[in-house]
Coordinates of C-alpha atoms in Angstrom, one line a residue:
M1 CA 84.1 56.9 47.3
A2 CA 84.7 60.6 46.7
A3 CA 87.6 59.9 44.4
A4 CA 85.5 57.5 42.3
A5 CA 82.7 60.1 42.1
L6 CA 85.1 62.8 41.0
G7 CA 86.7 60.6 38.3
G8 CA 83.8 58.6 37.0
L9 CA 80.8 60.9 36.5
G10 CA 79.7 61.8 33.0
L11 CA 76.8 63.4 31.2
L12 CA 74.4 61.8 28.7
R13 CA 74.2 63.8 25.5
G14 CA 71.0 64.6 23.7
R15 CA 69.6 66.2 20.6
L16 CA 67.9 69.5 20.6
R17 CA 67.5 72.7 18.7
L18 CA 67.1 75.8 20.8
R19 CA 66.4 79.3 19.7
L20 CA 67.0 82.3 21.7
R21 CA 66.1 85.5 20.0
L22 CA 67.2 88.9 21.2
G23 CA 66.2 92.1 19.6
A24 CA 69.5 93.9 19.7
S25 CA 69.9 96.5 17.0
S26 CA 73.3 98.2 17.1
P27 CA 74.3 101.5 15.6
S28 CA 77.3 101.7 13.3
S29 CA 79.4 103.0 16.1
S30 CA 79.3 99.7 17.9
S31 CA 81.0 97.8 15.0
S32 CA 84.3 99.6 15.3
S33 CA 87.1 97.1 15.0
S34 CA 90.0 98.9 16.6
S35 CA 90.8 99.7 20.3
S36 CA 93.4 99.2 22.9
S37 CA 93.9 95.6 24.2
S38 CA 93.5 97.0 27.7
S39 CA 90.0 98.3 26.9
P40 CA 87.6 95.4 27.6
L41 CA 84.7 97.2 26.0
G42 CA 86.2 97.6 22.6
R43 CA 85.4 95.0 19.9
G44 CA 88.6 95.0 18.0
A45 CA 91.5 94.5 20.5
V46 CA 92.7 90.9 20.4
A47 CA 95.3 88.7 22.1
A48 CA 95.4 85.5 20.0
R49 CA 96.7 82.5 21.8
A50 CA 97.9 79.2 20.4
A51 CA 98.5 76.1 22.4
S52 CA 102.3 76.8 22.3
G53 CA 102.0 80.3 23.8
R54 CA 100.4 83.7 23.7
S55 CA 100.8 86.4 21.1
Y56 CA 99.3 89.8 21.1
G57 CA 98.1 92.1 18.3
S58 CA 96.6 95.6 18.5
E59 CA 93.9 94.8 16.0
A60 CA 92.3 91.6 14.9
R61 CA 92.3 90.6 11.2
E62 CA 88.9 90.6 9.5
E63 CA 89.2 87.0 8.7
E64 CA 89.7 85.9 12.3
E65 CA 86.6 83.9 13.1
L66 CA 87.4 83.7 16.8
R67 CA 88.9 86.6 18.7
V68 CA 90.6 85.9 22.0
R69 CA 91.5 88.8 24.3
Y70 CA 93.3 88.6 27.6
L71 CA 92.2 91.7 29.5
D72 CA 94.6 93.8 31.5
D73 CA 94.7 96.2 34.4
E74 CA 91.7 96.0 36.7
H75 CA 90.3 93.2 34.4
K76 CA 93.4 91.1 34.5
G77 CA 92.5 87.4 34.7
I78 CA 89.4 87.8 32.5
V79 CA 89.6 86.3 29.0
V80 CA 87.0 87.2 26.3
L81 CA 86.3 84.8 23.4
G82 CA 84.5 86.7 20.6
L83 CA 82.7 85.0 17.8
N84 CA 83.5 86.9 14.6
R85 CA 81.9 85.4 11.4
S86 CA 79.8 88.3 10.4
H87 CA 79.1 87.0 6.9
A88 CA 77.6 83.8 8.4
K89 CA 76.0 85.2 11.5
N90 CA 78.5 83.4 13.6
A91 CA 77.3 80.0 12.5
L92 CA 79.4 77.2 13.7
N93 CA 81.5 75.7 10.9
K94 CA 84.5 73.3 11.0
N95 CA 87.1 76.1 11.2
L96 CA 85.3 78.0 14.0
L97 CA 84.8 74.8 16.0
K98 CA 88.5 74.0 15.6
M99 CA 89.5 77.5 16.8
M100 CA 87.2 77.3 19.8
S101 CA 88.6 73.9 20.7
K102 CA 92.2 75.1 20.6
A103 CA 91.3 78.2 22.6
V104 CA 89.5 76.3 25.3
D105 CA 92.3 73.7 25.4
A106 CA 94.8 76.5 26.1
L107 CA 92.6 78.2 28.7
K108 CA 91.9 75.1 30.8
S109 CA 95.6 74.7 31.7
D110 CA 96.3 78.4 32.2
K111 CA 96.3 79.2 36.0
K112 CA 96.3 82.9 35.4
V113 CA 92.8 82.7 33.8
R114 CA 90.1 83.6 36.3
T115 CA 86.9 83.9 34.2
V116 CA 86.0 83.4 30.6
I117 CA 83.4 85.5 28.8
F118 CA 81.8 84.2 25.5
R119 CA 80.4 87.0 23.4
S120 CA 79.8 88.0 19.8
E121 CA 81.9 90.6 17.9
V122 CA 79.1 90.9 15.3
P123 CA 76.3 93.4 16.2
G124 CA 72.8 91.9 16.7
I125 CA 73.7 88.2 16.6
F126 CA 75.2 85.8 19.2
C127 CA 75.3 82.6 17.1
A128 CA 73.0 81.3 14.4
G129 CA 73.7 77.6 15.2
A130 CA 75.4 75.2 12.8
D131 CA 76.5 76.5 9.4
L132 CA 73.9 74.8 7.2
K133 CA 75.5 76.0 4.0
E134 CA 78.7 74.2 4.9
R135 CA 76.8 71.1 6.1
A136 CA 74.9 71.0 2.8
K137 CA 78.2 70.4 1.0
M138 CA 79.2 67.6 3.3
H139 CA 79.0 64.0 2.4
S140 CA 76.5 62.1 4.5
S141 CA 79.3 60.3 6.2
E142 CA 80.8 63.7 7.4
V143 CA 77.7 65.0 9.1
G144 CA 77.8 62.7 12.1
S145 CA 81.5 63.6 12.7
F146 CA 80.7 67.3 12.5
V147 CA 77.9 67.0 15.0
S148 CA 80.1 65.0 17.3
K149 CA 82.8 67.7 17.1
A150 CA 80.3 70.4 17.9
R151 CA 79.1 68.5 20.9
A152 CA 82.6 67.7 22.1
T153 CA 83.7 71.4 21.7
I154 CA 80.7 72.6 23.7
N155 CA 81.4 69.9 26.3
E156 CA 85.0 71.2 26.6
M157 CA 83.6 74.7 27.2
A158 CA 81.3 73.4 29.9
N159 CA 84.2 71.6 31.5
L160 CA 86.5 74.7 31.8
P161 CA 87.6 74.8 35.4
V162 CA 86.9 78.5 35.8
P163 CA 83.6 80.4 35.8
T164 CA 82.2 81.1 32.3
I165 CA 79.7 83.7 31.3
A166 CA 77.7 84.0 28.0
A167 CA 77.0 87.6 27.0
I168 CA 74.1 87.3 24.6
D169 CA 73.8 90.6 22.7
G170 CA 71.7 89.2 19.9
T171 CA 70.1 86.2 18.4
A172 CA 71.1 82.7 19.5
L173 CA 69.8 79.7 17.5
G174 CA 70.3 76.0 17.9
G175 CA 73.9 75.3 18.8
G176 CA 74.2 79.0 19.7
L177 CA 71.9 78.7 22.6
E178 CA 73.4 75.3 23.5
L179 CA 76.8 77.1 23.6
A180 CA 75.2 79.6 26.0
L181 CA 73.7 76.7 28.1
A182 CA 77.2 75.3 28.5
C183 CA 78.3 78.4 30.3
D184 CA 77.8 78.8 34.1
I185 CA 76.0 82.1 33.8
R186 CA 73.9 83.7 30.9
V187 CA 73.3 87.4 30.5
A188 CA 71.0 88.7 27.8
A189 CA 70.1 92.1 26.5
S190 CA 66.7 93.3 25.4
S191 CA 64.7 96.4 25.1
A192 CA 61.1 97.4 24.6
K193 CA 62.3 99.6 21.7
M194 CA 64.6 96.9 20.2
G195 CA 62.5 93.8 20.8
L196 CA 62.1 91.1 23.5
V197 CA 64.2 88.2 24.5
E198 CA 62.5 85.1 22.9
T199 CA 63.2 81.4 23.2
K200 CA 62.0 78.9 20.6
L201 CA 62.9 75.2 20.9
A202 CA 62.6 72.4 18.3
I203 CA 64.1 68.9 18.2
I204 CA 67.0 68.4 15.8
P205 CA 70.4 66.7 16.1
G206 CA 72.2 69.0 18.6
A207 CA 75.0 69.4 21.0
G208 CA 73.5 68.5 24.4
G209 CA 70.5 70.8 24.7
T210 CA 68.0 68.1 25.7
Q211 CA 70.3 67.4 28.7
R212 CA 71.4 70.8 29.7
L213 CA 68.0 72.5 29.5
P214 CA 66.3 70.2 32.0
R215 CA 69.3 70.6 34.3
T216 CA 68.9 74.3 34.0
I217 CA 65.2 74.9 34.3
G218 CA 63.8 71.5 35.5
V219 CA 62.6 68.5 33.7
S220 CA 58.9 69.2 33.5
L221 CA 59.2 72.8 32.3
A222 CA 61.9 71.8 29.8
K223 CA 59.7 69.2 28.3
E224 CA 56.8 71.7 28.1
L225 CA 58.9 74.2 26.2
I226 CA 60.4 71.6 23.9
F227 CA 57.0 69.9 23.1
S228 CA 55.2 73.2 22.5
A229 CA 58.0 75.2 20.8
R230 CA 56.7 78.1 22.9
I231 CA 58.3 81.5 22.6
V232 CA 59.0 83.2 26.0
D233 CA 60.0 86.8 26.5
G234 CA 63.0 87.9 28.5
E235 CA 61.4 88.3 31.8
E236 CA 59.9 84.8 31.7
A237 CA 63.2 83.4 30.5
K238 CA 64.8 84.9 33.5
S239 CA 62.0 83.8 35.9
I240 CA 62.4 80.2 34.9
G241 CA 66.2 80.3 35.2
L242 CA 67.1 80.0 31.5
I243 CA 68.8 83.4 31.7
S244 CA 70.5 84.7 34.8
H245 CA 70.3 88.4 34.0
V246 CA 68.3 90.4 31.5
V247 CA 69.6 94.0 30.9
E248 CA 68.3 96.9 28.9
Q249 CA 70.2 97.1 25.6
N250 CA 72.3 100.2 25.1
E251 CA 73.1 102.3 22.0
A252 CA 76.4 100.5 21.5
G253 CA 74.6 97.1 21.5
D254 CA 76.9 95.5 24.1
A255 CA 74.8 95.8 27.3
A256 CA 75.0 92.1 28.0
Y257 CA 78.8 92.1 27.6
R258 CA 79.1 95.0 30.0
R259 CA 77.0 93.2 32.6
A260 CA 79.0 90.0 32.1
L261 CA 82.2 92.0 32.6
A262 CA 80.9 93.5 35.8
L263 CA 80.0 90.0 37.1
A264 CA 83.5 88.7 36.1
R265 CA 85.1 91.5 38.1
E266 CA 83.1 90.4 41.2
F267 CA 84.8 87.0 40.9
L268 CA 88.4 88.4 40.7
P269 CA 89.0 89.0 44.4
Q270 CA 88.1 85.4 45.2
G271 CA 90.7 82.6 45.7
P272 CA 91.4 81.1 42.3
V273 CA 92.0 77.5 43.6
A274 CA 88.8 77.7 45.7
M275 CA 86.8 78.9 42.7
R276 CA 88.0 76.0 40.6
V277 CA 87.2 73.3 43.2
A278 CA 83.9 75.0 44.0
K279 CA 82.8 74.7 40.3
L280 CA 84.0 71.1 40.2
A281 CA 82.1 70.2 43.4
I282 CA 78.9 71.9 42.1
N283 CA 79.0 70.3 38.6
Q284 CA 79.8 66.8 39.8
G285 CA 77.6 67.0 42.9
M286 CA 74.5 67.8 40.8
E287 CA 74.8 64.5 39.0
V288 CA 74.7 62.3 42.2
D289 CA 72.7 61.8 45.4
L290 CA 73.3 64.1 48.3
V291 CA 75.5 61.7 50.3
T292 CA 77.9 61.3 47.3
G293 CA 77.7 65.0 46.6
L294 CA 78.9 65.8 50.2
A295 CA 81.8 63.3 49.7
I296 CA 82.7 65.2 46.5
E297 CA 82.6 68.5 48.4
E298 CA 84.9 67.1 51.1
A299 CA 87.4 65.8 48.5
C300 CA 87.4 69.2 46.7
Y301 CA 87.8 71.1 50.0
A302 CA 90.7 68.9 50.9
Q303 CA 92.5 70.1 47.8
T304 CA 92.5 73.7 49.0
I305 CA 93.9 73.0 52.5
P306 CA 97.7 72.8 51.5
T307 CA 97.6 75.5 48.9
K308 CA 99.5 78.8 49.1
D309 CA 96.3 80.6 48.2
R310 CA 94.5 79.3 51.2
I311 CA 97.3 80.4 53.5
E312 CA 97.4 83.8 51.8
G313 CA 93.7 84.1 52.3
L314 CA 93.9 83.4 56.0
L315 CA 96.8 85.8 56.5
A316 CA 95.0 88.5 54.6
F317 CA 91.9 88.0 56.7
K318 CA 94.0 88.2 59.9
E319 CA 95.9 91.2 58.7
K320 CA 92.7 92.9 57.4
R321 CA 94.1 93.4 53.9
P322 CA 93.2 92.3 50.3
P323 CA 94.6 88.9 49.5
R324 CA 97.3 88.5 46.9
Y325 CA 96.4 85.3 45.2
K326 CA 98.7 83.5 42.7
G327 CA 96.5 80.6 41.8
E328 CA 98.6 78.1 43.7

């Protein structure tokens, strides 16, 4: 029963346009594009990874639409995916979706990855949704394929086995907010001086928002917000569970990223295998009744019993020392 539940559950997909607007003005100092790859707060350091392996560079090229950084030192295990289409406000086009899909595919099989943070490398914008200029040039037969690809890519992100955090330091429109909804945790930045967090929803062909929003904030409230296209400020967005944390924006314009990084560091001391099966149990269990959910939890827990990480955790507890997990 548990095995069937683990293997056979799926999510219906819906259509929705969601708009999350964050007033996040950034001074010119925040747009610097060069820093050490060991500095997680810099915008320019990049470690680009292809499916065949990992390559590192001290600086990202301007044309890179997705920057992938594997952090080091005390942040080792944290990977940052940075949207970087400044000329198009990070709008999702074919190339960006392809790059995101490849990056996610590499991450899901990398046992050294502990947490993934999605952020923007462009000040003041998280993601403007689909690239409508590119879509306008598509033949009508291509549109459906493009939307399906966007939906599939966001689903791949949602299915990453490790915790994911969306650091929203700017506007998120349509597919941009749907991308954030696919993450486990959402952190947004706002300021009385720079504007409030706003959310505006309107129905259009989308990438799963009509399904993820009700699962995030509840069916009745999701319908109310969708039907009314109501704008809510940051505190209300947090109070209804749309956003996990709202932080005051800083002068560098990266307050949400800094908070996301702090959260990710809290996850690092935990057993990596346990984290992965916990996420699986939660995600799958939320789609079924309680009895089936408990069976899923039992099956997931059974996977941790023979692992080296579990033995290391027990030894560390007995010896009163920090565990040395290897993700095995």
